[in-house]
PDB file of C-alpha atoms in Angstrom:
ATOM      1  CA  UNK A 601       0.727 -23.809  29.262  1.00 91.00           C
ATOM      2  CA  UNK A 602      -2.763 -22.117  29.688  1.00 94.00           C
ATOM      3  CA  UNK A 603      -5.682 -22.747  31.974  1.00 95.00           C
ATOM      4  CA  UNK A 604      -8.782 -23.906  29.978  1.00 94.00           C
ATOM      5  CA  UNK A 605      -9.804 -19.916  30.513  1.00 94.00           C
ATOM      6  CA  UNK A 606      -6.687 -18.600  28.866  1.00 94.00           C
ATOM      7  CA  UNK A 607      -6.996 -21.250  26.202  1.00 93.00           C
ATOM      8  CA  UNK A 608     -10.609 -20.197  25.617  1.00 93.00           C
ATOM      9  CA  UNK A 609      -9.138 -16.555  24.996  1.00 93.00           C
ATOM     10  CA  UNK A 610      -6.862 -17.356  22.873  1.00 92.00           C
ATOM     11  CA  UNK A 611      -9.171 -18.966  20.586  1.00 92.00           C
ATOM     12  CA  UNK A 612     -11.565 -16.246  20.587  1.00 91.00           C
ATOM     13  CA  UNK A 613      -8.809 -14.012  19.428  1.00 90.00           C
ATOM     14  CA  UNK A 614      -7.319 -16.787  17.081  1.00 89.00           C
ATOM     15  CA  UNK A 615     -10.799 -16.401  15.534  1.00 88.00           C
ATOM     16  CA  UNK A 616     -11.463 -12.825  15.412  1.00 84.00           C
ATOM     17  CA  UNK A 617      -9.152 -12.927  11.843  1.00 69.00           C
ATOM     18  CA  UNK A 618     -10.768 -14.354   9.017  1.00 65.00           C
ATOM     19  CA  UNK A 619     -13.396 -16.256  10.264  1.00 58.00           C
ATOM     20  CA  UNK A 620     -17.586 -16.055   9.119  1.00 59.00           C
ATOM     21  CA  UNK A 621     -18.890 -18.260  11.845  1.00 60.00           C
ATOM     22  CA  UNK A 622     -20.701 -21.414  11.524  1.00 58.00           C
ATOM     23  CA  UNK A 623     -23.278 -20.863   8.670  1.00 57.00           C
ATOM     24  CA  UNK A 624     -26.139 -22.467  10.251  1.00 59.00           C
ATOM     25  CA  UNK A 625     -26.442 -20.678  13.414  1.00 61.00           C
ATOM     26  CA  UNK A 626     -26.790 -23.151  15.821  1.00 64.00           C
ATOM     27  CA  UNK A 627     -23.032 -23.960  16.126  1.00 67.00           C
ATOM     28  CA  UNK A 628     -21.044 -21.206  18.596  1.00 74.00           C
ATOM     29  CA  UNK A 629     -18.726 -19.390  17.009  1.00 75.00           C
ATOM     30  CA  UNK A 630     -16.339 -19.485  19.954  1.00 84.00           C
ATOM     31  CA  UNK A 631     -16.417 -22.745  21.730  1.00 89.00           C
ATOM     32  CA  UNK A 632     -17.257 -22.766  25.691  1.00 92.00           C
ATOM     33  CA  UNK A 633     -15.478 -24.373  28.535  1.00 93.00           C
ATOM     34  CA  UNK A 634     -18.044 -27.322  28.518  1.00 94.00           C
ATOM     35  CA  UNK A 635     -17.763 -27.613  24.791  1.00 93.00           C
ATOM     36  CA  UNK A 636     -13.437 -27.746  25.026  1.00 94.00           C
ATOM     37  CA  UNK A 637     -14.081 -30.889  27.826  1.00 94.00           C
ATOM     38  CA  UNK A 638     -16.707 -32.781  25.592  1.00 93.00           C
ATOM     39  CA  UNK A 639     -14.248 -32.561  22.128  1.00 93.00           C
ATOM     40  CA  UNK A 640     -11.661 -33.737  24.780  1.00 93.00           C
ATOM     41  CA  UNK A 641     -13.877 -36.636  25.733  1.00 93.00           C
ATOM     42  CA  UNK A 642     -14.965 -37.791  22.848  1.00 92.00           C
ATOM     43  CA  UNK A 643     -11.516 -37.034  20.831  1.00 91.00           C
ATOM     44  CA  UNK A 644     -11.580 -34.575  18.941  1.00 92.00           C
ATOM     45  CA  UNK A 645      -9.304 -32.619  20.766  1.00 94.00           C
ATOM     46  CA  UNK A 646      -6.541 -33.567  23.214  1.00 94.00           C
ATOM     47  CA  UNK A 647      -6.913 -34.468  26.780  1.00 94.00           C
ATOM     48  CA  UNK A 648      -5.176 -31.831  28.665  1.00 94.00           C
ATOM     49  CA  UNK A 649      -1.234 -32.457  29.128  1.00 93.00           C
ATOM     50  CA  UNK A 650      -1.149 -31.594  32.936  1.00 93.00           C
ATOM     51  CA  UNK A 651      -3.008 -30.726  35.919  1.00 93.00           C
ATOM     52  CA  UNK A 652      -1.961 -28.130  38.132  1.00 92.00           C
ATOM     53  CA  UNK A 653      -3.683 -29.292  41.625  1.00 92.00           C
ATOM     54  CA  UNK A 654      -7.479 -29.111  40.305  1.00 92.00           C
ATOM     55  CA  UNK A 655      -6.614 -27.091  37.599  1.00 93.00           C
ATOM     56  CA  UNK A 656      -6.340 -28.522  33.851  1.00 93.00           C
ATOM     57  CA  UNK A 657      -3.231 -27.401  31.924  1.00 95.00           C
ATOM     58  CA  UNK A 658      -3.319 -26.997  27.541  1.00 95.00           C
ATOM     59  CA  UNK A 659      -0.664 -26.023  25.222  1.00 94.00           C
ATOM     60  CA  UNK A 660      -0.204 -25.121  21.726  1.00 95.00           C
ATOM     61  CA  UNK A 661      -1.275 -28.246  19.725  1.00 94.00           C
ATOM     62  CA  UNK A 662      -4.880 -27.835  22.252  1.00 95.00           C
ATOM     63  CA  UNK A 663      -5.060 -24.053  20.817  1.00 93.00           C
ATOM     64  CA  UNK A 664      -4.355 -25.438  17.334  1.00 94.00           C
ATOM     65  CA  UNK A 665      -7.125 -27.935  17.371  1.00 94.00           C
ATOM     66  CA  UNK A 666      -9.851 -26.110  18.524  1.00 94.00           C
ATOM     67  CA  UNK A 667      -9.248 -23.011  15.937  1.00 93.00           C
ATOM     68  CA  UNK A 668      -9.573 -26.010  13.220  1.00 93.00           C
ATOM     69  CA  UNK A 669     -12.211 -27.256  14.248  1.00 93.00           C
ATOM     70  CA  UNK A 670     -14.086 -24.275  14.224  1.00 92.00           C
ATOM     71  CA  UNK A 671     -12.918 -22.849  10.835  1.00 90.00           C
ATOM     72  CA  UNK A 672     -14.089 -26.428   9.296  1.00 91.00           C
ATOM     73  CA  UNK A 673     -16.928 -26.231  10.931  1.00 89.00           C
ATOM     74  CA  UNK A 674     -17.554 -22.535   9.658  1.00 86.00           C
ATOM     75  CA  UNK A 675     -17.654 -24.667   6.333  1.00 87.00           C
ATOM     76  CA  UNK A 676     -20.355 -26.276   6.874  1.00 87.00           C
ATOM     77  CA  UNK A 677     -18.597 -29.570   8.254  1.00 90.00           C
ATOM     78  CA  UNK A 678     -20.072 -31.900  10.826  1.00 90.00           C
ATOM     79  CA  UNK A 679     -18.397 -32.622  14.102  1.00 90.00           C
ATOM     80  CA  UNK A 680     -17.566 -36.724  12.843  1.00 91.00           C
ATOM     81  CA  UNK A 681     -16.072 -35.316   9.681  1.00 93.00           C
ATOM     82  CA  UNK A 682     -13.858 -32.885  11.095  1.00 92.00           C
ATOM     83  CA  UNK A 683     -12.805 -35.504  13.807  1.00 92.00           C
ATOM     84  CA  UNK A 684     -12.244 -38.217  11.123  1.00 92.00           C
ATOM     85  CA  UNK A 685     -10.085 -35.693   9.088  1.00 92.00           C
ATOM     86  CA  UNK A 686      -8.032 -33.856  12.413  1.00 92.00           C
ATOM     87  CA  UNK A 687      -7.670 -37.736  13.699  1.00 90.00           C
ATOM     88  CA  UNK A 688      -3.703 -38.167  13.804  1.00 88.00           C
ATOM     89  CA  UNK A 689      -3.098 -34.983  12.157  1.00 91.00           C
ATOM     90  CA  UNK A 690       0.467 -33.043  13.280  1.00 93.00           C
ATOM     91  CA  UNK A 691       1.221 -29.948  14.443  1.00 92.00           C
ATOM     92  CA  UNK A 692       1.592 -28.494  11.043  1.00 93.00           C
ATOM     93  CA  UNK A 693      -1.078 -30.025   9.473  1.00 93.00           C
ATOM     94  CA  UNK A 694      -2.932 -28.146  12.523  1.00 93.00           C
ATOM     95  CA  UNK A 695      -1.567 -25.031  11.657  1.00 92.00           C
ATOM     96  CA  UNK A 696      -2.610 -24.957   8.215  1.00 92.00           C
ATOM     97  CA  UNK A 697      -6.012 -25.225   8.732  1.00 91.00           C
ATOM     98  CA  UNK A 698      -6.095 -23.177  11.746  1.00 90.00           C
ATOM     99  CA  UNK A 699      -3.951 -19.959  10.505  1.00 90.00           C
ATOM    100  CA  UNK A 700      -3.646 -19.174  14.343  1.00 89.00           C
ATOM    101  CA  UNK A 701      -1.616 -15.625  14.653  1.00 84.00           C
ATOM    102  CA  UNK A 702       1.919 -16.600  15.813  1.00 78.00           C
ATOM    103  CA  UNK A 703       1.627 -14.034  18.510  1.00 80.00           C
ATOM    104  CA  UNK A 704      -0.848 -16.337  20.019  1.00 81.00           C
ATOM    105  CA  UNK A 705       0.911 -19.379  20.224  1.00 78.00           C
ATOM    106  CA  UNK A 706       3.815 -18.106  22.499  1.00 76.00           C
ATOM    107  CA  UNK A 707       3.377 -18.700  26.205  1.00 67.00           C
ATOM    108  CA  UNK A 708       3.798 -15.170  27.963  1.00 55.00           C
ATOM    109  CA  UNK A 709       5.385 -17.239  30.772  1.00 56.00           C
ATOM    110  CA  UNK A 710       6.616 -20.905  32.093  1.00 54.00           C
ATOM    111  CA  UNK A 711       4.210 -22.148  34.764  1.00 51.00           C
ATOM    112  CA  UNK A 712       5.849 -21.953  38.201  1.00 54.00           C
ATOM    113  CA  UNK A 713       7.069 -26.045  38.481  1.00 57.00           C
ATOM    114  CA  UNK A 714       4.391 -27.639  40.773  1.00 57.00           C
ATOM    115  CA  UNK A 715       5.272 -28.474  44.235  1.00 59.00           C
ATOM    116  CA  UNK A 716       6.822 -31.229  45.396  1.00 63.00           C
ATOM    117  CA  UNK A 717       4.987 -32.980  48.513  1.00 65.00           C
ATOM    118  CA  UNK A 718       6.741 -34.654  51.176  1.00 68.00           C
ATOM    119  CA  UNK A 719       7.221 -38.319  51.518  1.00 67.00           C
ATOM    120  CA  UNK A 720       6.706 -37.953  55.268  1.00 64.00           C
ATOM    121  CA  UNK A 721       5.854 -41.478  55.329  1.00 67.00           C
ATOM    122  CA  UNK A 722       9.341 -42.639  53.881  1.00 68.00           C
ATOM    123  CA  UNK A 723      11.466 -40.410  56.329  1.00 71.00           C
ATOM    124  CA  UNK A 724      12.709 -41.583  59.613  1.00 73.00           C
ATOM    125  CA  UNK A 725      10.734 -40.720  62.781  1.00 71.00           C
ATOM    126  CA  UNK A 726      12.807 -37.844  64.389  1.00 72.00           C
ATOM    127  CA  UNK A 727      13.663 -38.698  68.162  1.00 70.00           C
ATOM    128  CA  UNK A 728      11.339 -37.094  70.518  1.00 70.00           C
ATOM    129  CA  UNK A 729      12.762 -33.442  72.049  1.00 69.00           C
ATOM    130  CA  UNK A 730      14.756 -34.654  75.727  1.00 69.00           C
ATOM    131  CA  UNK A 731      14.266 -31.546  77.482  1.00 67.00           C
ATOM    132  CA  UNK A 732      12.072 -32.548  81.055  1.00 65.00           C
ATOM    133  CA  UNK A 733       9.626 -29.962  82.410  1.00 64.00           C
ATOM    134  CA  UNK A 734      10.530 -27.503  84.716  1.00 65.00           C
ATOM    135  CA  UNK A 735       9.746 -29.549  88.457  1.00 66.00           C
ATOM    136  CA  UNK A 736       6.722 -28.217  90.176  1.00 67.00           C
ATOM    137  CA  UNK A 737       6.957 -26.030  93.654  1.00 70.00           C
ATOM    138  CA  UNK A 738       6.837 -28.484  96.425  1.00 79.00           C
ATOM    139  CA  UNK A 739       3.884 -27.821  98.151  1.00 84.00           C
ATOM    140  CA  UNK A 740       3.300 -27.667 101.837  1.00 86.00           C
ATOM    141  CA  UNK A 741       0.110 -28.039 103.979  1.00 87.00           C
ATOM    142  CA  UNK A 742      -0.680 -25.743 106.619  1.00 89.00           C
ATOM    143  CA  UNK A 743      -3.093 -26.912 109.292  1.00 89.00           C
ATOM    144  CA  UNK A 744      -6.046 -24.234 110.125  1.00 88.00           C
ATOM    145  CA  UNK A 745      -7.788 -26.298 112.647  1.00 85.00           C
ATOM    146  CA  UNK A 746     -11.134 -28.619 112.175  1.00 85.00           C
ATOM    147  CA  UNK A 747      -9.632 -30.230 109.086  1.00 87.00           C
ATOM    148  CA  UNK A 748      -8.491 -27.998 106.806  1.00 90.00           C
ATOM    149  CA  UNK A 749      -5.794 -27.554 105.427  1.00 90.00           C
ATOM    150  CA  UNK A 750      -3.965 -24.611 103.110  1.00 90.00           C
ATOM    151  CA  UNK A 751      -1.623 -25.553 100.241  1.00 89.00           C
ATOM    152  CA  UNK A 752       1.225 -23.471  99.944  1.00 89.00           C
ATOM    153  CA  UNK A 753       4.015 -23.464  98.037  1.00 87.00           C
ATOM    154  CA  UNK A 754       7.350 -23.597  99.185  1.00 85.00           C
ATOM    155  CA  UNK A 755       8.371 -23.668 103.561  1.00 87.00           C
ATOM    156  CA  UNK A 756       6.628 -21.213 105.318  1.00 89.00           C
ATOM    157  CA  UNK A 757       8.265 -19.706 108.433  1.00 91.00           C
ATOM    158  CA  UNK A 758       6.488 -19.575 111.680  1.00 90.00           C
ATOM    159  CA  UNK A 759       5.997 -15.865 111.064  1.00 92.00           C
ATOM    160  CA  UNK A 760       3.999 -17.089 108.221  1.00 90.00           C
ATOM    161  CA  UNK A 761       2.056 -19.554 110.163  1.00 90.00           C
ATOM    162  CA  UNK A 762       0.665 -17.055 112.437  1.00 90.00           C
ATOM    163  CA  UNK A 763       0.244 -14.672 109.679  1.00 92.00           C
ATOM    164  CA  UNK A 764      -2.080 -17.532 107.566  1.00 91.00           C
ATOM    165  CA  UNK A 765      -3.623 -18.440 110.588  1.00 89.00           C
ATOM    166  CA  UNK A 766      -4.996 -15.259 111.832  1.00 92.00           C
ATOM    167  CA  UNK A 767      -6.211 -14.316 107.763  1.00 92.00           C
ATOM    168  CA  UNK A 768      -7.852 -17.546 107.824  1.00 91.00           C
ATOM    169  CA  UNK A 769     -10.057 -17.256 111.076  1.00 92.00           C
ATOM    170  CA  UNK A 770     -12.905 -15.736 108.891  1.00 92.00           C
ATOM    171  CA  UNK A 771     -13.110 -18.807 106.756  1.00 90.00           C
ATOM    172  CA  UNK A 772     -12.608 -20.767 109.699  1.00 90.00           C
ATOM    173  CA  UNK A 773     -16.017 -19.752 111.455  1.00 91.00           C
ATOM    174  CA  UNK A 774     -17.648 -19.357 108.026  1.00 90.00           C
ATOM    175  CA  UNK A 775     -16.918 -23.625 107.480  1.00 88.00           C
ATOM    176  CA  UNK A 776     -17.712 -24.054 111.253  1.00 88.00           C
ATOM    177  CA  UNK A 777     -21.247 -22.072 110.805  1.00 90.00           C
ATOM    178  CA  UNK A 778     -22.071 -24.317 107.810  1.00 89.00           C
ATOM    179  CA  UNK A 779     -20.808 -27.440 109.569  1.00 88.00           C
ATOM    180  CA  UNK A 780     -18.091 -27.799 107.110  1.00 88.00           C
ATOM    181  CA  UNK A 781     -15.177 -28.545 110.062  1.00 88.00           C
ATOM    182  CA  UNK A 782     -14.617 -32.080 111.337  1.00 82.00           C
ATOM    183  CA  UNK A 783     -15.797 -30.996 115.302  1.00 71.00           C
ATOM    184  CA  UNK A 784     -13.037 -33.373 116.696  1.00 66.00           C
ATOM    185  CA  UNK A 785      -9.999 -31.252 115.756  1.00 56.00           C
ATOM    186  CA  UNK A 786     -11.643 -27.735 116.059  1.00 50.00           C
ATOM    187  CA  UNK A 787     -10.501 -27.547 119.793  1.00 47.00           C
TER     188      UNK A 787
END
């Protein structure tokens, strides 16, 4: 399978052998990815046998088609009676008209098989994961004096009460100047 790019060189090369172009000039000699989707709209070539995501897939017969259609139209025939003659036609019938190289034909590799999406929606809800959190540090509130208080973690020794209570005399008179301190319990 090609992309409608690799398609579109493989008809350019398809036509390189043996073909005049159309005789009238206003037909192009190698058809354009606009031109490949309106043939495939209005039938006179294939819809595309797969998508790829976004991306339109073509094969052989697709090649085949648009090589006849451009050597009958290089013979002066109009678009409705080249569709009226290709209409049904097989594979070989394609070939003969189209006299594509056999080298072109071949597929240089399979197409990597397209991915499969999960059906998350159809699979059972997994169980939610049992592990707790890790319990948080008990905290402890040391007293300063006018109201406030220190949060500390874990049990502080009296060493450590003296310790926080002399390092917090500065912020002590700095809440006191501002009138920050509940006056009742600063004494």
């Amino acid at each position: 399978m090609w992309t409608l790019d690799e398609l579109l060189e493989r008809v350019s090369a398809a036509l390189t052998a043996e073909y005049s172009g159309a005789p009238n000039g206003r037909v192009r000699d190698v058809p354009d990815r606009r031109a490949v989707r309106w043939y495939a709209t209005t039938g006179l070539v294939d819809r595309p046998s797969a998508m790829r995501g976004r991306t339109a897939l073509y094969e052989k017969r697709h090649l085949l088609q648009l090589v006849a259609v451009k050597r009958l139209q290089s013979q002066g025939r109009a678009l409705a009676e080249i569709q009226a003659e290709l209409a049904g036609a097989t594979d070989t019938t394609l070939a003969a008209i189209a006299r594509v190289p056999d080298g072109l034909l071949e597929s240089a590799e399979e197409p990597p098989p397209e991915a499969v999406r999960p059906r998350f929606w159809a699979e059972p809800v997994a169980a939610p994961a049992t592990t707790s959190p890790a319990p948080a540090a008990a905290l402890n509130g040391v007293a300063l004096g006018g109201g406030a208080v220190v949060l500390v973690p874990g049990t502080p020794t009296a060493a450590d009460l003296a310790d926080i209570a002399a390092a917090a005399q500065p912020l002590l008179d700095l809440l006191a100047a501002r009138g920050l301190l509940n006056e009742r319990e600063s004494s």
